[in-house]
PDB file of C-alpha atoms in Angstrom:
ATOM      1  CA  UNK A   1     -27.966 -97.236   0.023  1.00 37.00           C
ATOM      2  CA  UNK A   2     -28.006-100.126  -2.192  1.00 41.00           C
ATOM      3  CA  UNK A   3     -24.260-101.364  -3.440  1.00 43.00           C
ATOM      4  CA  UNK A   4     -24.174-102.733  -6.918  1.00 49.00           C
ATOM      5  CA  UNK A   5     -21.339-105.068  -7.003  1.00 52.00           C
ATOM      6  CA  UNK A   6     -19.874-106.627 -10.310  1.00 57.00           C
ATOM      7  CA  UNK A   7     -17.271-109.251 -10.001  1.00 56.00           C
ATOM      8  CA  UNK A   8     -15.704-110.525 -13.214  1.00 50.00           C
ATOM      9  CA  UNK A   9     -13.757-113.369 -14.749  1.00 43.00           C
ATOM     10  CA  UNK A  10     -12.507-114.619 -17.686  1.00 37.00           C
ATOM     11  CA  UNK A  11     -15.742-116.661 -18.232  1.00 35.00           C
ATOM     12  CA  UNK A  12     -18.018-114.161 -16.713  1.00 40.00           C
ATOM     13  CA  UNK A  13     -20.759-116.306 -15.080  1.00 36.00           C
ATOM     14  CA  UNK A  14     -24.233-113.970 -14.126  1.00 33.00           C
ATOM     15  CA  UNK A  15     -26.723-113.812 -11.798  1.00 29.00           C
ATOM     16  CA  UNK A  16     -28.973-110.622 -11.882  1.00 29.00           C
ATOM     17  CA  UNK A  17     -31.156-110.115  -9.106  1.00 27.00           C
ATOM     18  CA  UNK A  18     -32.878-106.799  -7.865  1.00 29.00           C
ATOM     19  CA  UNK A  19     -30.684-104.792  -9.793  1.00 34.00           C
ATOM     20  CA  UNK A  20     -27.211-106.081  -7.929  1.00 34.00           C
ATOM     21  CA  UNK A  21     -24.627-108.477  -9.978  1.00 39.00           C
ATOM     22  CA  UNK A  22     -23.559-111.418  -8.337  1.00 30.00           C
ATOM     23  CA  UNK A  23     -21.165-113.363 -10.227  1.00 32.00           C
ATOM     24  CA  UNK A  24     -18.824-116.183  -8.991  1.00 31.00           C
ATOM     25  CA  UNK A  25     -15.284-115.156  -8.567  1.00 40.00           C
ATOM     26  CA  UNK A  26     -11.843-117.250  -9.796  1.00 50.00           C
ATOM     27  CA  UNK A  27      -8.711-115.903  -8.099  1.00 57.00           C
ATOM     28  CA  UNK A  28      -5.844-114.417 -10.498  1.00 61.00           C
ATOM     29  CA  UNK A  29      -2.386-114.464  -9.739  1.00 73.00           C
ATOM     30  CA  UNK A  30      -1.701-111.906 -13.062  1.00 90.00           C
ATOM     31  CA  UNK A  31      -1.038-108.655 -12.705  1.00 95.00           C
ATOM     32  CA  UNK A  32      -3.325-106.000 -13.394  1.00 97.00           C
ATOM     33  CA  UNK A  33      -2.706-103.319 -16.026  1.00 97.00           C
ATOM     34  CA  UNK A  34      -3.756 -99.817 -16.519  1.00 98.00           C
ATOM     35  CA  UNK A  35      -3.244 -98.760 -19.853  1.00 99.00           C
ATOM     36  CA  UNK A  36      -4.404 -95.494 -20.935  1.00 99.00           C
ATOM     37  CA  UNK A  37      -4.295 -95.902 -24.784  1.00 98.00           C
ATOM     38  CA  UNK A  38      -2.956 -93.232 -27.213  1.00 98.00           C
ATOM     39  CA  UNK A  39      -6.219 -92.801 -29.346  1.00 98.00           C
ATOM     40  CA  UNK A  40      -5.535 -89.200 -30.464  1.00 96.00           C
ATOM     41  CA  UNK A  41      -7.641 -86.461 -29.242  1.00 96.00           C
ATOM     42  CA  UNK A  42     -10.022 -88.898 -27.260  1.00 96.00           C
ATOM     43  CA  UNK A  43      -9.958 -90.939 -23.956  1.00 98.00           C
ATOM     44  CA  UNK A  44      -9.792 -95.018 -23.964  1.00 99.00           C
ATOM     45  CA  UNK A  45      -8.495 -96.594 -20.901  1.00 99.00           C
ATOM     46  CA  UNK A  46      -8.224-100.741 -20.925  1.00 99.00           C
ATOM     47  CA  UNK A  47      -7.878-102.450 -17.502  1.00 98.00           C
ATOM     48  CA  UNK A  48      -6.357-106.118 -17.661  1.00 96.00           C
ATOM     49  CA  UNK A  49      -5.466-108.589 -15.889  1.00 94.00           C
ATOM     50  CA  UNK A  50      -5.366-112.275 -17.084  1.00 90.00           C
ATOM     51  CA  UNK A  51      -8.375-113.127 -19.044  1.00 90.00           C
ATOM     52  CA  UNK A  52     -10.336-110.026 -17.726  1.00 94.00           C
ATOM     53  CA  UNK A  53     -10.526-107.082 -19.892  1.00 96.00           C
ATOM     54  CA  UNK A  54     -12.340-103.587 -18.854  1.00 97.00           C
ATOM     55  CA  UNK A  55     -12.471-100.842 -21.409  1.00 98.00           C
ATOM     56  CA  UNK A  56     -13.486 -97.618 -19.949  1.00 99.00           C
ATOM     57  CA  UNK A  57     -14.508 -95.173 -23.130  1.00 99.00           C
ATOM     58  CA  UNK A  58     -13.546 -95.766 -26.723  1.00 98.00           C
ATOM     59  CA  UNK A  59     -11.952 -92.875 -28.419  1.00 98.00           C
ATOM     60  CA  UNK A  60     -12.804 -91.202 -31.549  1.00 97.00           C
ATOM     61  CA  UNK A  61     -12.815 -93.789 -34.076  1.00 97.00           C
ATOM     62  CA  UNK A  62     -12.615 -97.619 -34.481  1.00 98.00           C
ATOM     63  CA  UNK A  63      -9.735 -97.952 -36.576  1.00 98.00           C
ATOM     64  CA  UNK A  64      -7.847 -96.714 -33.805  1.00 98.00           C
ATOM     65  CA  UNK A  65      -9.422 -98.289 -31.043  1.00 99.00           C
ATOM     66  CA  UNK A  66      -9.190-101.482 -32.652  1.00 98.00           C
ATOM     67  CA  UNK A  67      -6.011-101.425 -33.362  1.00 98.00           C
ATOM     68  CA  UNK A  68      -4.548-100.910 -29.706  1.00 98.00           C
ATOM     69  CA  UNK A  69      -6.673-103.375 -28.535  1.00 98.00           C
ATOM     70  CA  UNK A  70      -4.785-105.482 -30.947  1.00 97.00           C
ATOM     71  CA  UNK A  71      -1.650-104.449 -29.187  1.00 96.00           C
ATOM     72  CA  UNK A  72      -2.965-105.002 -25.600  1.00 96.00           C
ATOM     73  CA  UNK A  73      -4.879-108.011 -25.501  1.00 94.00           C
ATOM     74  CA  UNK A  74      -3.753-111.522 -25.842  1.00 89.00           C
ATOM     75  CA  UNK A  75      -4.047-112.370 -29.666  1.00 90.00           C
ATOM     76  CA  UNK A  76      -6.286-114.980 -28.698  1.00 92.00           C
ATOM     77  CA  UNK A  77      -8.617-113.180 -26.285  1.00 94.00           C
ATOM     78  CA  UNK A  78     -11.613-112.102 -28.351  1.00 95.00           C
ATOM     79  CA  UNK A  79     -13.871-111.385 -24.899  1.00 96.00           C
ATOM     80  CA  UNK A  80     -13.850-107.891 -23.245  1.00 97.00           C
ATOM     81  CA  UNK A  81     -15.770-108.527 -19.864  1.00 96.00           C
ATOM     82  CA  UNK A  82     -17.021-105.097 -19.751  1.00 97.00           C
ATOM     83  CA  UNK A  83     -17.598-101.591 -21.311  1.00 98.00           C
ATOM     84  CA  UNK A  84     -17.783 -98.306 -19.223  1.00 98.00           C
ATOM     85  CA  UNK A  85     -19.005 -95.266 -21.019  1.00 98.00           C
ATOM     86  CA  UNK A  86     -18.561 -92.197 -19.253  1.00 97.00           C
ATOM     87  CA  UNK A  87     -21.006 -89.862 -20.965  1.00 96.00           C
ATOM     88  CA  UNK A  88     -22.116 -90.193 -24.900  1.00 96.00           C
ATOM     89  CA  UNK A  89     -19.442 -87.383 -26.361  1.00 97.00           C
ATOM     90  CA  UNK A  90     -18.145 -88.818 -29.646  1.00 97.00           C
ATOM     91  CA  UNK A  91     -14.211 -88.280 -28.569  1.00 97.00           C
ATOM     92  CA  UNK A  92     -15.565 -90.826 -25.774  1.00 98.00           C
ATOM     93  CA  UNK A  93     -17.337 -93.490 -27.523  1.00 98.00           C
ATOM     94  CA  UNK A  94     -16.376 -92.991 -31.366  1.00 98.00           C
ATOM     95  CA  UNK A  95     -15.212 -96.541 -31.109  1.00 99.00           C
ATOM     96  CA  UNK A  96     -16.993 -98.525 -29.379  1.00 99.00           C
ATOM     97  CA  UNK A  97     -19.470 -99.742 -31.898  1.00 99.00           C
ATOM     98  CA  UNK A  98     -16.677-101.106 -33.529  1.00 99.00           C
ATOM     99  CA  UNK A  99     -15.365-103.096 -30.371  1.00 99.00           C
ATOM    100  CA  UNK A 100     -19.021-104.347 -30.154  1.00 98.00           C
ATOM    101  CA  UNK A 101     -19.240-105.961 -33.414  1.00 98.00           C
ATOM    102  CA  UNK A 102     -15.554-107.147 -33.321  1.00 98.00           C
ATOM    103  CA  UNK A 103     -15.669-108.629 -29.883  1.00 98.00           C
ATOM    104  CA  UNK A 104     -17.521-110.646 -27.722  1.00 97.00           C
ATOM    105  CA  UNK A 105     -18.814-107.975 -25.032  1.00 98.00           C
ATOM    106  CA  UNK A 106     -20.476-109.113 -21.932  1.00 97.00           C
ATOM    107  CA  UNK A 107     -21.439-106.172 -20.162  1.00 97.00           C
ATOM    108  CA  UNK A 108     -22.085-102.451 -21.655  1.00 98.00           C
ATOM    109  CA  UNK A 109     -22.617 -99.508 -18.524  1.00 97.00           C
ATOM    110  CA  UNK A 110     -23.270 -95.977 -18.799  1.00 96.00           C
ATOM    111  CA  UNK A 111     -24.259 -93.437 -17.154  1.00 94.00           C
ATOM    112  CA  UNK A 112     -27.939 -93.554 -18.734  1.00 93.00           C
ATOM    113  CA  UNK A 113     -27.562 -90.659 -21.074  1.00 93.00           C
ATOM    114  CA  UNK A 114     -28.728 -91.038 -24.772  1.00 91.00           C
ATOM    115  CA  UNK A 115     -26.676 -88.984 -27.090  1.00 92.00           C
ATOM    116  CA  UNK A 116     -27.824 -87.397 -30.192  1.00 91.00           C
ATOM    117  CA  UNK A 117     -25.009 -87.601 -32.791  1.00 96.00           C
ATOM    118  CA  UNK A 118     -24.650 -90.280 -35.417  1.00 97.00           C
ATOM    119  CA  UNK A 119     -21.959 -91.800 -33.482  1.00 98.00           C
ATOM    120  CA  UNK A 120     -24.266 -92.822 -30.859  1.00 97.00           C
ATOM    121  CA  UNK A 121     -27.071 -93.740 -32.918  1.00 98.00           C
ATOM    122  CA  UNK A 122     -24.471 -96.372 -34.449  1.00 98.00           C
ATOM    123  CA  UNK A 123     -23.441 -97.270 -31.036  1.00 98.00           C
ATOM    124  CA  UNK A 124     -26.911 -97.345 -29.522  1.00 97.00           C
ATOM    125  CA  UNK A 125     -27.466-100.123 -32.928  1.00 98.00           C
ATOM    126  CA  UNK A 126     -24.543-102.164 -32.393  1.00 98.00           C
ATOM    127  CA  UNK A 127     -25.660-102.614 -28.900  1.00 98.00           C
ATOM    128  CA  UNK A 128     -29.588-103.217 -29.982  1.00 96.00           C
ATOM    129  CA  UNK A 129     -28.378-105.585 -32.519  1.00 96.00           C
ATOM    130  CA  UNK A 130     -26.354-107.919 -30.160  1.00 95.00           C
ATOM    131  CA  UNK A 131     -28.593-109.306 -27.440  1.00 91.00           C
ATOM    132  CA  UNK A 132     -25.888-111.235 -25.575  1.00 94.00           C
ATOM    133  CA  UNK A 133     -24.669-107.402 -23.990  1.00 97.00           C
ATOM    134  CA  UNK A 134     -26.058-106.911 -20.905  1.00 96.00           C
ATOM    135  CA  UNK A 135     -26.575-103.260 -20.498  1.00 96.00           C
ATOM    136  CA  UNK A 136     -27.103-101.322 -17.030  1.00 94.00           C
ATOM    137  CA  UNK A 137     -26.774 -97.790 -15.748  1.00 94.00           C
ATOM    138  CA  UNK A 138     -24.023 -97.301 -12.849  1.00 93.00           C
ATOM    139  CA  UNK A 139     -24.337 -94.718 -10.052  1.00 93.00           C
ATOM    140  CA  UNK A 140     -22.601 -93.888  -7.044  1.00 93.00           C
ATOM    141  CA  UNK A 141     -22.032 -96.862  -5.268  1.00 92.00           C
ATOM    142  CA  UNK A 142     -21.632 -99.536  -8.026  1.00 93.00           C
ATOM    143  CA  UNK A 143     -18.578-101.424  -7.758  1.00 94.00           C
ATOM    144  CA  UNK A 144     -16.659-103.761 -10.258  1.00 94.00           C
ATOM    145  CA  UNK A 145     -14.300-106.246  -8.644  1.00 93.00           C
ATOM    146  CA  UNK A 146     -11.471-107.732 -10.638  1.00 92.00           C
ATOM    147  CA  UNK A 147     -10.344-111.130  -9.865  1.00 88.00           C
ATOM    148  CA  UNK A 148      -7.388-110.169  -8.147  1.00 87.00           C
ATOM    149  CA  UNK A 149      -9.240-108.062  -5.836  1.00 91.00           C
ATOM    150  CA  UNK A 150      -9.112-104.658  -7.313  1.00 94.00           C
ATOM    151  CA  UNK A 151     -12.045-102.566  -7.578  1.00 95.00           C
ATOM    152  CA  UNK A 152     -13.086 -99.965  -9.488  1.00 96.00           C
ATOM    153  CA  UNK A 153     -15.699 -97.913  -7.478  1.00 95.00           C
ATOM    154  CA  UNK A 154     -17.937 -95.265  -9.274  1.00 95.00           C
ATOM    155  CA  UNK A 155     -18.091 -92.252  -7.201  1.00 95.00           C
ATOM    156  CA  UNK A 156     -20.515 -90.046  -9.726  1.00 93.00           C
ATOM    157  CA  UNK A 157     -23.123 -89.329 -10.729  1.00 92.00           C
ATOM    158  CA  UNK A 158     -25.921 -90.458  -8.607  1.00 86.00           C
ATOM    159  CA  UNK A 159     -28.110 -92.883 -10.146  1.00 80.00           C
ATOM    160  CA  UNK A 160     -30.351 -91.517 -12.950  1.00 73.00           C
ATOM    161  CA  UNK A 161     -28.802 -87.909 -12.017  1.00 73.00           C
ATOM    162  CA  UNK A 162     -26.886 -87.261 -15.350  1.00 74.00           C
ATOM    163  CA  UNK A 163     -30.030 -87.313 -17.284  1.00 74.00           C
ATOM    164  CA  UNK A 164     -30.981 -84.033 -15.506  1.00 76.00           C
ATOM    165  CA  UNK A 165     -27.606 -82.517 -16.307  1.00 79.00           C
ATOM    166  CA  UNK A 166     -27.946 -79.979 -19.542  1.00 77.00           C
ATOM    167  CA  UNK A 167     -24.380 -80.104 -20.188  1.00 84.00           C
ATOM    168  CA  UNK A 168     -23.077 -84.238 -20.833  1.00 91.00           C
ATOM    169  CA  UNK A 169     -19.544 -83.400 -19.482  1.00 91.00           C
ATOM    170  CA  UNK A 170     -21.143 -82.521 -16.095  1.00 90.00           C
ATOM    171  CA  UNK A 171     -22.556 -85.976 -16.162  1.00 91.00           C
ATOM    172  CA  UNK A 172     -19.358 -87.941 -16.680  1.00 95.00           C
ATOM    173  CA  UNK A 173     -18.781 -91.324 -14.799  1.00 96.00           C
ATOM    174  CA  UNK A 174     -16.281 -90.512 -12.391  1.00 96.00           C
ATOM    175  CA  UNK A 175     -14.472 -93.769 -10.962  1.00 97.00           C
ATOM    176  CA  UNK A 176     -11.776 -94.810  -8.453  1.00 97.00           C
ATOM    177  CA  UNK A 177      -9.735 -97.806  -9.277  1.00 98.00           C
ATOM    178  CA  UNK A 178      -8.280 -99.245  -6.268  1.00 97.00           C
ATOM    179  CA  UNK A 179      -5.334-101.688  -6.275  1.00 96.00           C
ATOM    180  CA  UNK A 180      -3.571-102.763  -3.203  1.00 94.00           C
ATOM    181  CA  UNK A 181      -1.967 -99.724  -1.547  1.00 95.00           C
ATOM    182  CA  UNK A 182      -2.278 -97.409  -4.851  1.00 97.00           C
ATOM    183  CA  UNK A 183      -5.523 -95.378  -6.809  1.00 98.00           C
ATOM    184  CA  UNK A 184      -6.395 -94.153  -9.540  1.00 99.00           C
ATOM    185  CA  UNK A 185      -8.988 -91.621 -10.137  1.00 98.00           C
ATOM    186  CA  UNK A 186     -10.679 -91.852 -13.432  1.00 98.00           C
ATOM    187  CA  UNK A 187     -12.751 -88.093 -14.110  1.00 97.00           C
ATOM    188  CA  UNK A 188     -13.921 -88.346 -17.674  1.00 95.00           C
ATOM    189  CA  UNK A 189     -14.588 -84.921 -18.667  1.00 94.00           C
ATOM    190  CA  UNK A 190     -15.807 -83.762 -15.460  1.00 94.00           C
ATOM    191  CA  UNK A 191     -15.713 -79.929 -15.007  1.00 93.00           C
ATOM    192  CA  UNK A 192     -15.165 -78.496 -11.531  1.00 90.00           C
ATOM    193  CA  UNK A 193     -14.471 -81.345 -10.106  1.00 92.00           C
ATOM    194  CA  UNK A 194     -13.929 -80.207  -6.584  1.00 86.00           C
ATOM    195  CA  UNK A 195     -17.741 -79.280  -6.293  1.00 84.00           C
ATOM    196  CA  UNK A 196     -19.153 -82.289  -7.027  1.00 82.00           C
ATOM    197  CA  UNK A 197     -16.720 -84.740  -5.765  1.00 86.00           C
ATOM    198  CA  UNK A 198     -15.972 -82.802  -1.864  1.00 84.00           C
ATOM    199  CA  UNK A 199     -14.976 -86.027  -0.116  1.00 85.00           C
ATOM    200  CA  UNK A 200     -12.956 -87.243  -2.611  1.00 90.00           C
ATOM    201  CA  UNK A 201      -9.468 -89.015  -0.780  1.00 92.00           C
ATOM    202  CA  UNK A 202      -5.846 -88.707  -2.134  1.00 96.00           C
ATOM    203  CA  UNK A 203      -4.756 -91.018  -5.233  1.00 97.00           C
ATOM    204  CA  UNK A 204      -1.575 -91.870  -7.013  1.00 98.00           C
ATOM    205  CA  UNK A 205      -2.766 -91.343 -10.228  1.00 99.00           C
ATOM    206  CA  UNK A 206      -5.432 -88.802 -11.503  1.00 98.00           C
ATOM    207  CA  UNK A 207      -6.302 -88.974 -15.639  1.00 98.00           C
ATOM    208  CA  UNK A 208      -6.805 -85.390 -15.801  1.00 97.00           C
ATOM    209  CA  UNK A 209     -10.125 -84.375 -16.828  1.00 95.00           C
ATOM    210  CA  UNK A 210     -11.638 -83.204 -20.098  1.00 95.00           C
ATOM    211  CA  UNK A 211      -7.913 -83.645 -21.664  1.00 96.00           C
ATOM    212  CA  UNK A 212      -6.430 -80.591 -19.740  1.00 93.00           C
ATOM    213  CA  UNK A 213      -9.129 -78.197 -20.314  1.00 95.00           C
ATOM    214  CA  UNK A 214      -8.907 -74.840 -18.362  1.00 92.00           C
ATOM    215  CA  UNK A 215     -12.255 -75.596 -16.782  1.00 90.00           C
ATOM    216  CA  UNK A 216     -11.087 -78.757 -15.012  1.00 92.00           C
ATOM    217  CA  UNK A 217      -8.062 -79.418 -12.417  1.00 95.00           C
ATOM    218  CA  UNK A 218      -8.323 -76.438 -10.129  1.00 94.00           C
ATOM    219  CA  UNK A 219      -5.561 -75.813  -8.377  1.00 94.00           C
ATOM    220  CA  UNK A 220      -8.018 -76.544  -5.324  1.00 94.00           C
ATOM    221  CA  UNK A 221      -8.862 -80.022  -6.893  1.00 95.00           C
ATOM    222  CA  UNK A 222      -5.100 -80.751  -6.966  1.00 96.00           C
ATOM    223  CA  UNK A 223      -4.536 -79.708  -3.462  1.00 95.00           C
ATOM    224  CA  UNK A 224      -7.538 -82.077  -2.568  1.00 95.00           C
ATOM    225  CA  UNK A 225      -6.335 -85.345  -3.901  1.00 96.00           C
ATOM    226  CA  UNK A 226      -2.288 -84.912  -4.176  1.00 97.00           C
ATOM    227  CA  UNK A 227      -1.512 -87.058  -7.274  1.00 98.00           C
ATOM    228  CA  UNK A 228       2.110 -88.209  -7.750  1.00 98.00           C
ATOM    229  CA  UNK A 229       1.366 -88.294 -11.625  1.00 98.00           C
ATOM    230  CA  UNK A 230      -1.334 -86.831 -13.884  1.00 98.00           C
ATOM    231  CA  UNK A 231      -2.041 -88.831 -17.283  1.00 99.00           C
ATOM    232  CA  UNK A 232      -3.526 -86.212 -20.018  1.00 98.00           C
ATOM    233  CA  UNK A 233      -4.854 -88.155 -22.774  1.00 98.00           C
ATOM    234  CA  UNK A 234      -5.196 -85.934 -25.615  1.00 96.00           C
ATOM    235  CA  UNK A 235      -4.214 -85.704 -29.307  1.00 95.00           C
ATOM    236  CA  UNK A 236      -3.660 -83.098 -32.115  1.00 94.00           C
ATOM    237  CA  UNK A 237      -6.795 -80.745 -31.275  1.00 92.00           C
ATOM    238  CA  UNK A 238      -7.648 -76.857 -32.156  1.00 92.00           C
ATOM    239  CA  UNK A 239      -9.219 -76.582 -28.300  1.00 92.00           C
ATOM    240  CA  UNK A 240      -6.108 -75.612 -27.091  1.00 92.00           C
ATOM    241  CA  UNK A 241      -5.792 -78.917 -24.822  1.00 95.00           C
ATOM    242  CA  UNK A 242      -3.888 -79.347 -22.585  1.00 97.00           C
ATOM    243  CA  UNK A 243      -4.597 -75.533 -21.386  1.00 96.00           C
ATOM    244  CA  UNK A 244      -1.037 -73.974 -20.164  1.00 97.00           C
ATOM    245  CA  UNK A 245      -2.869 -73.205 -16.917  1.00 96.00           C
ATOM    246  CA  UNK A 246      -3.638 -76.539 -16.289  1.00 97.00           C
ATOM    247  CA  UNK A 247      -0.014 -77.263 -16.949  1.00 98.00           C
ATOM    248  CA  UNK A 248       1.481 -74.656 -15.129  1.00 97.00           C
ATOM    249  CA  UNK A 249      -0.521 -75.793 -11.861  1.00 97.00           C
ATOM    250  CA  UNK A 250       0.474 -79.480 -12.130  1.00 98.00           C
ATOM    251  CA  UNK A 251       4.436 -78.334 -12.827  1.00 98.00           C
ATOM    252  CA  UNK A 252       4.017 -76.204  -9.626  1.00 97.00           C
ATOM    253  CA  UNK A 253       2.994 -79.066  -7.351  1.00 97.00           C
ATOM    254  CA  UNK A 254       5.968 -81.204  -8.673  1.00 98.00           C
ATOM    255  CA  UNK A 255       3.092 -83.527 -10.365  1.00 98.00           C
ATOM    256  CA  UNK A 256       4.522 -85.971 -12.760  1.00 98.00           C
ATOM    257  CA  UNK A 257       3.102 -85.249 -16.363  1.00 98.00           C
ATOM    258  CA  UNK A 258       2.358 -88.050 -18.352  1.00 98.00           C
ATOM    259  CA  UNK A 259       0.170 -87.106 -21.821  1.00 98.00           C
ATOM    260  CA  UNK A 260      -0.387 -89.444 -24.696  1.00 98.00           C
ATOM    261  CA  UNK A 261       0.500 -87.264 -27.493  1.00 96.00           C
ATOM    262  CA  UNK A 262       3.998 -87.481 -26.372  1.00 97.00           C
ATOM    263  CA  UNK A 263       4.425 -90.860 -24.928  1.00 96.00           C
ATOM    264  CA  UNK A 264       2.035 -92.983 -26.462  1.00 97.00           C
ATOM    265  CA  UNK A 265       0.394 -95.665 -24.460  1.00 98.00           C
ATOM    266  CA  UNK A 266       0.812 -95.112 -20.840  1.00 98.00           C
ATOM    267  CA  UNK A 267       0.976 -98.286 -19.110  1.00 98.00           C
ATOM    268  CA  UNK A 268       1.016 -99.079 -15.038  1.00 98.00           C
ATOM    269  CA  UNK A 269       1.779-102.450 -13.976  1.00 98.00           C
ATOM    270  CA  UNK A 270       0.328-103.530 -10.228  1.00 97.00           C
ATOM    271  CA  UNK A 271       1.615-106.347  -8.395  1.00 94.00           C
ATOM    272  CA  UNK A 272      -0.053-107.112  -4.917  1.00 86.00           C
ATOM    273  CA  UNK A 273       0.262-103.801  -3.268  1.00 89.00           C
ATOM    274  CA  UNK A 274       2.078-101.258  -5.577  1.00 95.00           C
ATOM    275  CA  UNK A 275       1.866 -99.883  -9.183  1.00 97.00           C
ATOM    276  CA  UNK A 276       4.439 -98.951 -11.126  1.00 96.00           C
ATOM    277  CA  UNK A 277       4.615 -96.917 -14.580  1.00 97.00           C
ATOM    278  CA  UNK A 278       6.172 -98.914 -17.381  1.00 92.00           C
ATOM    279  CA  UNK A 279       8.971 -96.833 -18.393  1.00 78.00           C
ATOM    280  CA  UNK A 280       9.762 -96.994 -22.686  1.00 66.00           C
ATOM    281  CA  UNK A 281      12.125 -99.495 -23.367  1.00 47.00           C
ATOM    282  CA  UNK A 282      10.376-102.155 -21.046  1.00 45.00           C
TER     283      UNK A 282
END
């Protein structure tokens, strides 16, 4: 299997050969910040290190997302090195067109699935008009390497496999961010995680799939990944998210529950080998 590796720096220098991303990397001594943005009923995660900004998903609307990025990014930083869209549902890509129009975006990655909604068509138009944005499809084995050495490893789906799946949630990109001795498992909206990720190692922080839907985060899955904390990105909704079943499973296993609808932006700071939750009042 050919491994795709993408290293990113403030001034992104690309050389693309045979589908592999080769980049000159500068060392960064800034801490890595992993920010689960409070964007209501949707997902948006900003991974930031110095001048390097990576955005995973974009929530439901541009106004909310742009406001959050304005709060969390340095005011002078007008570039986002990379956007990764886990799948084309509106509550994950709704704000991305606005970001592409507001910021200089170097790279856009996705699972390759074309959505059918007006929201997706708006995103596609924004990407097509901005010829500076490099676009690529990711799959199992793809890597994004941060200046300080942290790695975002794509675990699912296999390259091109998402196009064979009828339900968009089932093709969600799943990625594992490793920083020192800590890891974050980011699951998009993937249902029945244990069936498609049988060999997954334990993780410290789990981003609960599909906003806490009862079709995800089974007891088998939690026993396998053994997280210390579970982040639920959720807002006011009519779907019953997060489900009582999921909340009960997390509580029974002693896993700390962090919810964006209750706590706002959830921020982890990673320095050297460890990551810590930034508690309110810091």
